[in-house]
Tab-separated table of C-alpha atoms and ligand atoms in Angstrom:
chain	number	residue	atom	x	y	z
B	1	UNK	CA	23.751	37.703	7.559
B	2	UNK	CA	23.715	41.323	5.837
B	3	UNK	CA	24.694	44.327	7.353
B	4	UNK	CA	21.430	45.962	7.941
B	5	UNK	CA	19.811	49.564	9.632
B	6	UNK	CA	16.342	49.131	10.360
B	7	UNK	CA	14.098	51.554	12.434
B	8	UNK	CA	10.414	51.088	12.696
B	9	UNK	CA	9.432	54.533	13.911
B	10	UNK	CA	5.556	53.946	13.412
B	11	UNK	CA	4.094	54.454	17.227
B	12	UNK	CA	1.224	51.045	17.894
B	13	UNK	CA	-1.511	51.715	19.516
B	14	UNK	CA	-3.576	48.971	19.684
B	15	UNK	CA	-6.550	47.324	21.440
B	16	UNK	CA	-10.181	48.177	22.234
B	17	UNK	CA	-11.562	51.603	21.805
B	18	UNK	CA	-8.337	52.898	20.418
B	19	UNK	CA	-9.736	54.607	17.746
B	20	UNK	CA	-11.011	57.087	20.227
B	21	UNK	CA	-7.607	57.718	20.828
B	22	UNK	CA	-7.446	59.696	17.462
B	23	UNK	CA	-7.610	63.155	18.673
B	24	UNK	CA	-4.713	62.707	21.324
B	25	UNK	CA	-2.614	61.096	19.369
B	26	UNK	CA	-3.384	63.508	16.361
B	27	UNK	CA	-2.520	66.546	18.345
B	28	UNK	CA	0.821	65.249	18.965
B	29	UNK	CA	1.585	66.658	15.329
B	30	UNK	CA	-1.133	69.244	14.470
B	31	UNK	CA	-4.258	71.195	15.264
B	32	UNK	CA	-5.590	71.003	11.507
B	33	UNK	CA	-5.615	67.809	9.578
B	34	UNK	CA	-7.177	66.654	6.213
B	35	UNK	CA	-9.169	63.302	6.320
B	36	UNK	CA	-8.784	61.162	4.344
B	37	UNK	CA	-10.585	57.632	4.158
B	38	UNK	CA	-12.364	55.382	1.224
B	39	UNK	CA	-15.989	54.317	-0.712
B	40	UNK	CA	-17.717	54.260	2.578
B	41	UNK	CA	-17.461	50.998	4.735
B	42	UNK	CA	-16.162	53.315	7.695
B	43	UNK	CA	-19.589	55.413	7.694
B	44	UNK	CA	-21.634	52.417	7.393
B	45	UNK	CA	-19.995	50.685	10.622
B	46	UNK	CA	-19.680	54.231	12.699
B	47	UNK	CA	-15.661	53.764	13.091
B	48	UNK	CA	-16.153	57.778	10.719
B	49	UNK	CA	-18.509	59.274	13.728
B	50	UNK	CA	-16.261	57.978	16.651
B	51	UNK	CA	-13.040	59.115	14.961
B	52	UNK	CA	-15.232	62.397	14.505
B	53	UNK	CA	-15.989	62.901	17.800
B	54	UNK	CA	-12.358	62.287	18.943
B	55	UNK	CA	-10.822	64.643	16.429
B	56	UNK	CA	-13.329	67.370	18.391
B	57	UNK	CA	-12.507	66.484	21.408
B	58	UNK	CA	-9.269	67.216	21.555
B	59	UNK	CA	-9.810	70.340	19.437
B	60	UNK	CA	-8.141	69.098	16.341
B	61	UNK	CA	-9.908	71.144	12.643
B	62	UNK	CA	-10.649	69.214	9.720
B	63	UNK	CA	-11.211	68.899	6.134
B	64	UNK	CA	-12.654	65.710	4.608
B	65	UNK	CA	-11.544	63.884	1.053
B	66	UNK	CA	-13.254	60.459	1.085
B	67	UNK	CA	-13.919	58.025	-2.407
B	68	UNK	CA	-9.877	56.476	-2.355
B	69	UNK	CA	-10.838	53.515	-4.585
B	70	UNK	CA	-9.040	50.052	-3.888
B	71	UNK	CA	-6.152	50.188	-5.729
B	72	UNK	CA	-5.769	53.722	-5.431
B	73	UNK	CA	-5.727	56.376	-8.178
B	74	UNK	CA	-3.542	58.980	-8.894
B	75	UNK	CA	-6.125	61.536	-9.716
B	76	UNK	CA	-7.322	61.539	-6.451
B	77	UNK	CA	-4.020	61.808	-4.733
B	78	UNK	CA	-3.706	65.152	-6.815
B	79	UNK	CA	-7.118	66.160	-5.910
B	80	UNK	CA	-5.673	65.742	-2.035
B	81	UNK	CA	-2.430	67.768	-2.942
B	82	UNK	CA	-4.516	70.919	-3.756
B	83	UNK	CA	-6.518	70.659	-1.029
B	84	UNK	CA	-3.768	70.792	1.308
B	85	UNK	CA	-1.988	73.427	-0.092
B	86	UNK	CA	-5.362	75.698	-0.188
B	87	UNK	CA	-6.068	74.937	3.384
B	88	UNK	CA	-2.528	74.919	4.532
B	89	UNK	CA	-2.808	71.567	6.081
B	90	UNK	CA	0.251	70.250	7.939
B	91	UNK	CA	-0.837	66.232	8.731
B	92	UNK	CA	-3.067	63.489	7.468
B	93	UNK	CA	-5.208	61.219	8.966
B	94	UNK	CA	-6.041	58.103	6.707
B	95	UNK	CA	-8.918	55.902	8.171
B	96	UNK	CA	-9.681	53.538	5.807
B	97	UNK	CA	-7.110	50.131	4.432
B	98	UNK	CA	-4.068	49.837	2.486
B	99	UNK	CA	-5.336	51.813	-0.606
B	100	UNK	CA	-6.002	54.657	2.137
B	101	UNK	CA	-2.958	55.110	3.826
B	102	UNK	CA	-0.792	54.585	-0.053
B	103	UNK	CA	-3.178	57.833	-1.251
B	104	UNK	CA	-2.787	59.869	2.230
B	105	UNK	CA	1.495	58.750	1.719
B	106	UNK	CA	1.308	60.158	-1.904
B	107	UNK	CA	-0.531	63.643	-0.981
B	108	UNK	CA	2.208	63.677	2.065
B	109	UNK	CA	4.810	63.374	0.054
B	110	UNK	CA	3.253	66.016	-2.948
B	111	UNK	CA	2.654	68.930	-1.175
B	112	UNK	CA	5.780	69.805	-0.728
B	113	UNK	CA	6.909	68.481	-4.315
B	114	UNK	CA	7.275	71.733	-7.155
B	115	UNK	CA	6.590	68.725	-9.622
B	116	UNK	CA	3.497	66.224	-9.939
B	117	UNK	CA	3.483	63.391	-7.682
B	118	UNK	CA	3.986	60.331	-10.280
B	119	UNK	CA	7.350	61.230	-10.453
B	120	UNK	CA	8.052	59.471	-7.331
B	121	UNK	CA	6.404	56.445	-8.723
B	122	UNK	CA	7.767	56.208	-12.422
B	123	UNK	CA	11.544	57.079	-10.652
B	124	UNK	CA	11.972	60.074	-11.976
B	125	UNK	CA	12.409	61.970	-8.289
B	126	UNK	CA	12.767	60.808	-5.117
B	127	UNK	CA	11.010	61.696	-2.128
B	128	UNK	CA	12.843	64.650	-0.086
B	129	UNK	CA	10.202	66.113	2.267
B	130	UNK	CA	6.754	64.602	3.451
B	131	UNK	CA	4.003	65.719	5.680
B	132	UNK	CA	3.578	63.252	8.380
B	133	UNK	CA	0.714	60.745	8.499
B	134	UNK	CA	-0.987	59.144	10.636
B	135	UNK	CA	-3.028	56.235	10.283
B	136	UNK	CA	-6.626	54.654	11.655
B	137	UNK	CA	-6.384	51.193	10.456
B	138	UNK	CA	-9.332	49.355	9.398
B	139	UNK	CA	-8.137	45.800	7.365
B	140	UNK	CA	-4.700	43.899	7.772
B	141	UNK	CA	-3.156	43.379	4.331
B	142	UNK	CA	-0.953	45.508	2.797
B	143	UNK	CA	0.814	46.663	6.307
B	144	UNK	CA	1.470	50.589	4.798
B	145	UNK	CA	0.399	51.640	8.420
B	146	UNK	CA	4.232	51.040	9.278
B	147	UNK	CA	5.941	50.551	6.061
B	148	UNK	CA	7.639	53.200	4.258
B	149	UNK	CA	6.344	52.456	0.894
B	150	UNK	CA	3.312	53.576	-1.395
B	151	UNK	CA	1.618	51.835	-4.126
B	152	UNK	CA	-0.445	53.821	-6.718
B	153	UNK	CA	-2.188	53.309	-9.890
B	154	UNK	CA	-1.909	56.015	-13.012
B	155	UNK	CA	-5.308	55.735	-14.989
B	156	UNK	CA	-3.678	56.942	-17.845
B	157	UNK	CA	-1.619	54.218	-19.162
B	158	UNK	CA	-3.129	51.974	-16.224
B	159	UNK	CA	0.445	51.778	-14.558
B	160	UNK	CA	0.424	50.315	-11.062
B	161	UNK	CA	3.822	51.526	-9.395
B	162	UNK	CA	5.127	51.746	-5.748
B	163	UNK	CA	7.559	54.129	-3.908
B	164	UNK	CA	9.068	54.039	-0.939
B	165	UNK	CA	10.982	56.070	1.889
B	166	UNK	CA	11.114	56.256	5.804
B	167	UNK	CA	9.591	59.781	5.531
B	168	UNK	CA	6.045	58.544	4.052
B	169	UNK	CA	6.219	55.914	6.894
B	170	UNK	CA	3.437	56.706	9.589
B	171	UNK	CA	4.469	58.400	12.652
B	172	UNK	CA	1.326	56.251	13.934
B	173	UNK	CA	-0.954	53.701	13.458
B	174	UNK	CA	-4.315	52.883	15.551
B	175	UNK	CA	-5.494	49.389	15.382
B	176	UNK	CA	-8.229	47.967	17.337
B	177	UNK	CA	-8.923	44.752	15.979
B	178	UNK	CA	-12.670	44.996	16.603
B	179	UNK	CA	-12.867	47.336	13.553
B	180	UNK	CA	-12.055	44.085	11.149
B	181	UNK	CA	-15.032	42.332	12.199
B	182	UNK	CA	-17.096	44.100	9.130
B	183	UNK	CA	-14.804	43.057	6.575
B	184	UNK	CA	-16.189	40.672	4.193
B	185	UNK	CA	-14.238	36.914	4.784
B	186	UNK	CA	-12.995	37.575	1.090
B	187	UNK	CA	-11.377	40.623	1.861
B	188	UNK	CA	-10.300	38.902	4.687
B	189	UNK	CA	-8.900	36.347	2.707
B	190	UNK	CA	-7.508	38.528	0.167
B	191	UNK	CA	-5.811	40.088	3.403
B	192	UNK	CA	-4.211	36.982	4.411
B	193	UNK	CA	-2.611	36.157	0.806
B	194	UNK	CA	-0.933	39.616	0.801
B	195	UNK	CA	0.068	38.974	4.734
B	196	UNK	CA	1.797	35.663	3.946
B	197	UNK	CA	3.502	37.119	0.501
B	198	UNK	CA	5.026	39.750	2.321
B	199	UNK	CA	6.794	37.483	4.668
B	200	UNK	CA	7.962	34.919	2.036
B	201	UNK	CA	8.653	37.652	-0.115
B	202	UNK	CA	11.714	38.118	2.256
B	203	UNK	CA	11.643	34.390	3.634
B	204	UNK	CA	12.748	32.960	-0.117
B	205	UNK	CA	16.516	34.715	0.123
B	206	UNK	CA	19.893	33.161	-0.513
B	207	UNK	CA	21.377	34.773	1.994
B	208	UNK	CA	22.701	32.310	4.354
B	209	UNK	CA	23.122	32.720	8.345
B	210	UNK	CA	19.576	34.033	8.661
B	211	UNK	CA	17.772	31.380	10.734
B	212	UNK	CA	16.507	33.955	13.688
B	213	UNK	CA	14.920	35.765	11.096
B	214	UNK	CA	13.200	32.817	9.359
B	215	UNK	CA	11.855	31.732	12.748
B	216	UNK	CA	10.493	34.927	13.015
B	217	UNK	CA	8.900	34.621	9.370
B	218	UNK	CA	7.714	30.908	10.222
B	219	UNK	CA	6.317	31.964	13.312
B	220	UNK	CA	4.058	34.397	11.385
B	221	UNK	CA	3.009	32.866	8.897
B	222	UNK	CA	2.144	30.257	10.942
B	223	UNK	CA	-0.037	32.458	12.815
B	224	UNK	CA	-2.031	33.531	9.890
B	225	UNK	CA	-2.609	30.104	8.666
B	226	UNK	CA	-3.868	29.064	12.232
B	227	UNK	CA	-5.994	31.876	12.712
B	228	UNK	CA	-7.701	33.126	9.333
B	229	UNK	CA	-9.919	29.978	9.305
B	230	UNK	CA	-11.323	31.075	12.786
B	231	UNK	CA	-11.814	34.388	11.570
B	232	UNK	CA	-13.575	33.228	8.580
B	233	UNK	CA	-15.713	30.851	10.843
B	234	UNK	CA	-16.349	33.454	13.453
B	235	UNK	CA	-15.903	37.267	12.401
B	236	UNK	CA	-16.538	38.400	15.711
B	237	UNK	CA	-13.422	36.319	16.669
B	238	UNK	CA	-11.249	39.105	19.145
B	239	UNK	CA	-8.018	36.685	19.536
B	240	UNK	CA	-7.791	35.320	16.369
B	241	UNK	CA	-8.655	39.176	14.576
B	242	UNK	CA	-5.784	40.866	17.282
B	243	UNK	CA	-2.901	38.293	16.360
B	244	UNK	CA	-3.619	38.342	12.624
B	245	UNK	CA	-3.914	42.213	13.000
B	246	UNK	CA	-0.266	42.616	14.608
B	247	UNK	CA	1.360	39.726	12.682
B	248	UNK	CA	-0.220	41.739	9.510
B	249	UNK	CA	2.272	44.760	10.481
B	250	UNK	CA	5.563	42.598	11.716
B	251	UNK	CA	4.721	40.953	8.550
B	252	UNK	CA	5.687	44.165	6.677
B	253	UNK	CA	7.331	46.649	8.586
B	254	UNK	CA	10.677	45.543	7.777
B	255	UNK	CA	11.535	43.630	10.397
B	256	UNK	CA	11.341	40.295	8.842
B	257	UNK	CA	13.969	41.527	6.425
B	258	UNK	CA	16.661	42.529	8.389
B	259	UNK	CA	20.251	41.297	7.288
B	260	UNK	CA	18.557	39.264	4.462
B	261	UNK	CA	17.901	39.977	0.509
B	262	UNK	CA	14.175	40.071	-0.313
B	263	UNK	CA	12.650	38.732	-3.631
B	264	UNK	CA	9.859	40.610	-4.465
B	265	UNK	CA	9.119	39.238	-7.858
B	266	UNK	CA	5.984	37.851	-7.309
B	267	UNK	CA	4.861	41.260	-6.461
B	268	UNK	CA	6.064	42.617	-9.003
B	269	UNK	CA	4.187	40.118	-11.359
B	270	UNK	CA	0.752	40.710	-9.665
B	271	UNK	CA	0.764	44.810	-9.874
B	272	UNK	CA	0.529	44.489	-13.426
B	273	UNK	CA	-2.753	41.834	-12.849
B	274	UNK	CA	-3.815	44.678	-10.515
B	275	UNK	CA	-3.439	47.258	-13.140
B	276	UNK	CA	-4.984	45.992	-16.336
B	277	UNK	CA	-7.269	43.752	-14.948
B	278	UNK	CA	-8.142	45.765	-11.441
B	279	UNK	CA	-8.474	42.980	-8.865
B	280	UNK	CA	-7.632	43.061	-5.248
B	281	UNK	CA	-4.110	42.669	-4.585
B	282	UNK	CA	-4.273	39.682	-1.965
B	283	UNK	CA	-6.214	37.497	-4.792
B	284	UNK	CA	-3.739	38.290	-7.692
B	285	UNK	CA	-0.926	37.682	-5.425
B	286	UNK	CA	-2.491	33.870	-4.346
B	287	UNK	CA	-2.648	32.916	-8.156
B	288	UNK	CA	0.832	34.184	-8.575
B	289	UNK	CA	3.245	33.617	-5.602
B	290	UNK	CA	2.426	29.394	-5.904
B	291	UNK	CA	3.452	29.766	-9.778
B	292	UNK	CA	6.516	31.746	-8.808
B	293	UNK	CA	7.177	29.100	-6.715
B	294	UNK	CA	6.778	26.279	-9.038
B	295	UNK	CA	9.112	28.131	-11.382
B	296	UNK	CA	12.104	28.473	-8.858
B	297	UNK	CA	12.259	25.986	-6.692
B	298	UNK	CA	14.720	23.853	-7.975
B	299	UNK	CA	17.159	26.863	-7.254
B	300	UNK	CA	17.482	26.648	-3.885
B	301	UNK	CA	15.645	23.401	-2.713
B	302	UNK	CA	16.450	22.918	0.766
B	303	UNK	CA	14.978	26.870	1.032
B	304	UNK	CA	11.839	24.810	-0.016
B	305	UNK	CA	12.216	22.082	1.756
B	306	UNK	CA	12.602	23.722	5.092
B	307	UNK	CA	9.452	26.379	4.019
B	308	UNK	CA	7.526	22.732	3.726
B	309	UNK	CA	8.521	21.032	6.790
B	310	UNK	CA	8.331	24.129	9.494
B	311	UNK	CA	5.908	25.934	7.923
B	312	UNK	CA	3.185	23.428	6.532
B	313	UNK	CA	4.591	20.195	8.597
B	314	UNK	CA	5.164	18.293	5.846
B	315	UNK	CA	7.262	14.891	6.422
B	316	UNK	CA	10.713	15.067	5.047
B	317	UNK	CA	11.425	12.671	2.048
B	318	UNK	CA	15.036	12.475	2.501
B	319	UNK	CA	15.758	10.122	-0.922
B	320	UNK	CA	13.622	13.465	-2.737
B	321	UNK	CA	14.205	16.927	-1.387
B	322	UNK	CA	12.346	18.296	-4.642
B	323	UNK	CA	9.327	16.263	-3.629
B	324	UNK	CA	9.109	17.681	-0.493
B	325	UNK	CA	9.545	21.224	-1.818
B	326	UNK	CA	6.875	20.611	-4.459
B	327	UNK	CA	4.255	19.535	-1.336
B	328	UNK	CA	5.182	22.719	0.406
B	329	UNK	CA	4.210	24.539	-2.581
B	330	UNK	CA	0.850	22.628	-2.981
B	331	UNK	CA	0.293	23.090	0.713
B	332	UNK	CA	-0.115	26.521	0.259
B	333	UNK	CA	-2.238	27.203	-2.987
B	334	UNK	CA	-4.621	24.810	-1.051
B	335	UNK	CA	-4.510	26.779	1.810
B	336	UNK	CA	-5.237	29.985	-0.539
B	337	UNK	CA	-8.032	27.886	-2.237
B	338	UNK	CA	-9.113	26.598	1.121
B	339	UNK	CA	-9.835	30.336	2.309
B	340	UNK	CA	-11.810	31.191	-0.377
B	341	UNK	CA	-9.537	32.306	-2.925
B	342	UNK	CA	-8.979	32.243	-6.404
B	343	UNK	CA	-6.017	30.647	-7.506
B	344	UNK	CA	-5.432	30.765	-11.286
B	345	UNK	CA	-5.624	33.315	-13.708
B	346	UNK	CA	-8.982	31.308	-15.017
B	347	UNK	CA	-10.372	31.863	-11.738
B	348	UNK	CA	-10.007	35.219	-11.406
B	349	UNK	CA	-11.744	35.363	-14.814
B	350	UNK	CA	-8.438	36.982	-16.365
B	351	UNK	CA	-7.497	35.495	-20.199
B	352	UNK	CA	-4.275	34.747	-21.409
B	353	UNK	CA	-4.590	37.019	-24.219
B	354	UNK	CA	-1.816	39.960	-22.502
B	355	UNK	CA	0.520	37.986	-20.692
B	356	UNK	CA	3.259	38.959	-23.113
B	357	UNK	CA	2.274	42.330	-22.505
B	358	UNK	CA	2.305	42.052	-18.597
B	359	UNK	CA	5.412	40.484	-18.629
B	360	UNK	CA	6.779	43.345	-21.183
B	361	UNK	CA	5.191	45.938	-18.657
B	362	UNK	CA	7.052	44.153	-15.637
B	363	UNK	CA	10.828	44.010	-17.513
B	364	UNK	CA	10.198	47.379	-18.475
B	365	UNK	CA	10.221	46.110	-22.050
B	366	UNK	CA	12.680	43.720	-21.420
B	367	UNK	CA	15.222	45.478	-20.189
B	368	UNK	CA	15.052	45.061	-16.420
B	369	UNK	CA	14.634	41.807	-14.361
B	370	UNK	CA	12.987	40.890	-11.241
B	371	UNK	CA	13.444	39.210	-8.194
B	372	UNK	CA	16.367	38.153	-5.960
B	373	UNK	CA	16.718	34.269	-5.497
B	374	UNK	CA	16.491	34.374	-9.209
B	375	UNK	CA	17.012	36.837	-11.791
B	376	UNK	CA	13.608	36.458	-13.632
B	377	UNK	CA	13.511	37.991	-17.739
B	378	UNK	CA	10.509	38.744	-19.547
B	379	UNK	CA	10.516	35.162	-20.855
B	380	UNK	CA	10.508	33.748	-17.239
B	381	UNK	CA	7.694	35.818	-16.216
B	382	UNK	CA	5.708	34.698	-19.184
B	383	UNK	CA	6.061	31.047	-18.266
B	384	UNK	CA	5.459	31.934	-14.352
B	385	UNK	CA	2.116	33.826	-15.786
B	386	UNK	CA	1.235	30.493	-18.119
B	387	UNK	CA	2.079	28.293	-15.036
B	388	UNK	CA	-0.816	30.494	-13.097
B	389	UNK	CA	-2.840	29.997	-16.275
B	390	UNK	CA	-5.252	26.606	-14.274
H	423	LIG	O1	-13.269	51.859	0.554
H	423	LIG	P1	-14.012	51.287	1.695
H	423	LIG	O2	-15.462	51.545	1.675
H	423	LIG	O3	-13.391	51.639	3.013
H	423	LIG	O4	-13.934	49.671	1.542
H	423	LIG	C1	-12.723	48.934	1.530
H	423	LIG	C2	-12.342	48.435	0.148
H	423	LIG	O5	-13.466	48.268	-0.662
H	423	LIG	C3	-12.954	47.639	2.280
H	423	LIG	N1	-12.743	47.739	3.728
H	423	LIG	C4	-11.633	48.191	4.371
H	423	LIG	N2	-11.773	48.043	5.696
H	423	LIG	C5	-13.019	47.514	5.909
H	423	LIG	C6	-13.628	47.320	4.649
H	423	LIG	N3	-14.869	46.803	4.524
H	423	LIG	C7	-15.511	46.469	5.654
H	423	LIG	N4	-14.977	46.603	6.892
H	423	LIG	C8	-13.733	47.106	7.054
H	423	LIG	N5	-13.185	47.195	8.279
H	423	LIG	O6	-11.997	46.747	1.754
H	423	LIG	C9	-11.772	47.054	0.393
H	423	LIG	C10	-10.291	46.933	0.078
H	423	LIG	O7	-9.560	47.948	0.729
H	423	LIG	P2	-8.036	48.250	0.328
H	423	LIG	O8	-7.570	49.362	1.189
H	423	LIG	O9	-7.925	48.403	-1.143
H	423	LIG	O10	-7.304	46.873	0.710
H	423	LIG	P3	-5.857	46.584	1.217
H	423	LIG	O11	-5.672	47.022	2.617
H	423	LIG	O12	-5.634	45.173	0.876
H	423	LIG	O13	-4.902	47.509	0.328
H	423	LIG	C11	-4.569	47.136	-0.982
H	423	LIG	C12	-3.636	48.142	-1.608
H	423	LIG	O14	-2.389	48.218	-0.888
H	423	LIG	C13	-1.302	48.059	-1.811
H	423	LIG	C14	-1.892	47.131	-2.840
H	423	LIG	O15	-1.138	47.099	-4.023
H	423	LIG	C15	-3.276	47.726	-3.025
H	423	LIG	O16	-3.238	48.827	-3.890
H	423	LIG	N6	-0.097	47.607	-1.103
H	423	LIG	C16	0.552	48.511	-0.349
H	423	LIG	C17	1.722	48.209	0.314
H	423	LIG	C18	2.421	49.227	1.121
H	423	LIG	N7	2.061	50.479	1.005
H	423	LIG	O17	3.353	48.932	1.884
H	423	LIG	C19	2.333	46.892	0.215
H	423	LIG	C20	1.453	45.849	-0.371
H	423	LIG	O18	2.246	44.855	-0.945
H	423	LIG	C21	0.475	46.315	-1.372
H	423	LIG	O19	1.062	46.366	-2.665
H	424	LIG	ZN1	1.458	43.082	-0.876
């Protein structure tokens, strides 16, 4: 095992009614907030009048910016920045999903930034100061209400880019399940893909000695696979909504990583799907993380093998570790399939007509690899994009 220093300092509040909760836990920080929150879903199911109410109960003033767009833009998260420095607003409040809480991160962390905010994203500055944040959150996915990182998109160019550091993590995040019972079962779905990437994201390590933390990844993704179906079935479903809501965070609050090296390649593939092509993250990721998979097995097979047998209970052919691997890997594009989502590149009505240029956008031209339990070139990503191809 690594050395590691982890702290998760996002407070949970979860259950019931928490949402109502928003005010107190608001003026923890600040009497004077902006709002921020997405295209709408969150007026249309009354979570926006509730939080409303509990923002004036406790006294706490206001100023809206709705309209973050999945996959969020960076206009708007400038838009955000001037309206906080006008106003002189010390905290957000993002109500909304993943793309929510990224744009609420990036205004926290431009306010107090003499330059313009992209330069955290295309590495030219790092994050030094941040307002905090706090989060409402309304669909588990991309677990930003307790990670420290931000994912944006720049319309000009059509870059997709993340940043990341402990001071754009939330200070908290409300989650009442009951608020995921409007979400349409593809989002849903599209949540659990991006769920179960971020743990094997850090599951598929060579880092050896790391078996409490793999039965802590197993564990969780085994509680997504059990309990996704039954939301599907039954949106209503309170159990199988609350575990999939918590594993959702574990899954991605850094936890799951500790002591280990992550991979993150087959994130890394998908943002530039994301980008040029604009689809949700969850679907780009279940076309892409079983062709990743394909593509390295045969590195580190017994990784594989034990990722088939504990995870997807697949009997162990001992004369043909690879076999087993491979069945692991099938296992789960059926699972994404079985959910409702796509799983090629044809599917997702995406041609092969850029993958060179993907891959050339992921290497940075060539010149940088991705990915931990193998070093992947533009040339591998190509064939891991042609492998996702049908
Ligand atoms: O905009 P509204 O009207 O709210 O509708 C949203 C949106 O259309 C809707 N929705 C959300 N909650 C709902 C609901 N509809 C009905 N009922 C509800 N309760 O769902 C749609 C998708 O929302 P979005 O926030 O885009 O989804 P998600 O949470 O999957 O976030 C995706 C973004 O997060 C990034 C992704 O790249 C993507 O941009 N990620 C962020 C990470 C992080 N910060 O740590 C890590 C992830 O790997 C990921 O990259
Ligand atoms: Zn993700």
């Amino acid at each position: 095992m690594n050395n590691f220093t982890f702290q998760s300092a996002t407070r949970i509040v979860f259950g019931k009614d928490t949402e109502c909760l928003a005010g107190t836990e608001v003026k923890r920080h600040a009497d004077r907030i902006l709002l921020h929150y997405g295209g709408g879903s969150i007026k249309k199911s009354g979570l926006y009048d509730r939080v409303i109410a509990s923002l004036n109960e406790s006294g706490i003033e206001f100023i809206e910016l709705g309209g973050v767009q999945p996959n969020p833009r960076v206009s708007l998260v400038r838009k955000g920045i001037e309206l906080c420095r006008e106003h002189d607003i010390p905290f957000i409040l993002a109500v909304g999903g993943g793309s929510v809480i990224d744009s609420a991160k990036a205004i926290a962390a431009g306010v107090p930034y003499s330059g313009d905010v992209w330069d955290f994203y295309s590495g030219e500055a790092k994050i030094e100061e941040a307002l905090p944040v706090g989060v409402v959150l309304t669909l588990p996915a991309a677990g930003s209400e307790a990670s420290s990182s931000s994912v944006l998109t720049n319309e000009d160019g059509w870059y997709k880019k993340g940043t990341g550091s402990d001071l754009i993590r939330p200070q908290f995040a409300i989650m009442n399940p009951e608020l995921t019972y409007t979400l349409p079962s593809y989002q849903t779905a599209c949540g659990a893909a991006d769920i179960m990437a971020h743990i094997m994201e850090r599951y598929f390590t060579n880092t050896a000695d790391v078996d409490f933390t793999d039965r802590l990844c197993e564990a969780t993704l085994k509680t997504i696979i059990e309990n996704i179906p039954l939301a599907i079935r039954n949106p209503e479903d309170y159990a199988a909504r609350s575990q999939i809501m918590w594993a959702g965070t574990i899954a991605h609050n850094g936890l799951l990583g500790t002591g280990r090296e992550e991979d993150w390649a087959s994130h890394a593939i998908e943002h530039e799907l994301s980008a040029l092509y604009d689809v949700a993250h969850g679907a780009g990721l279940a076309v892409i993380f079983p062709a990743w998979m394909s593509y390295v097995c045969q590195h580190n097979i017994p990784r594989f093998v034990q990722f088939a047998v504990r995870v997807w209970n697949v009997e162990q052919d001992f004369l043909n570790p690879e076999r087993t691997a491979r069945m692991g890997i099938e296992k789960t594009k059926e699972f994404f399939a079985s959910i409702g989502l796509p799983v090629t590149l044809e599917q997702l009505g995406i041609k092969d007509d850029r993958l060179e240029e993907m891959a050339d956008r992921c290497t940075n031209e060539g010149t940088l690899t991705r990915g931990s339990l193998v070093k992947l070139g533009k040339s591998d990503i190509i064939e891991i994009y042609k492998l996702s191809r049908e």
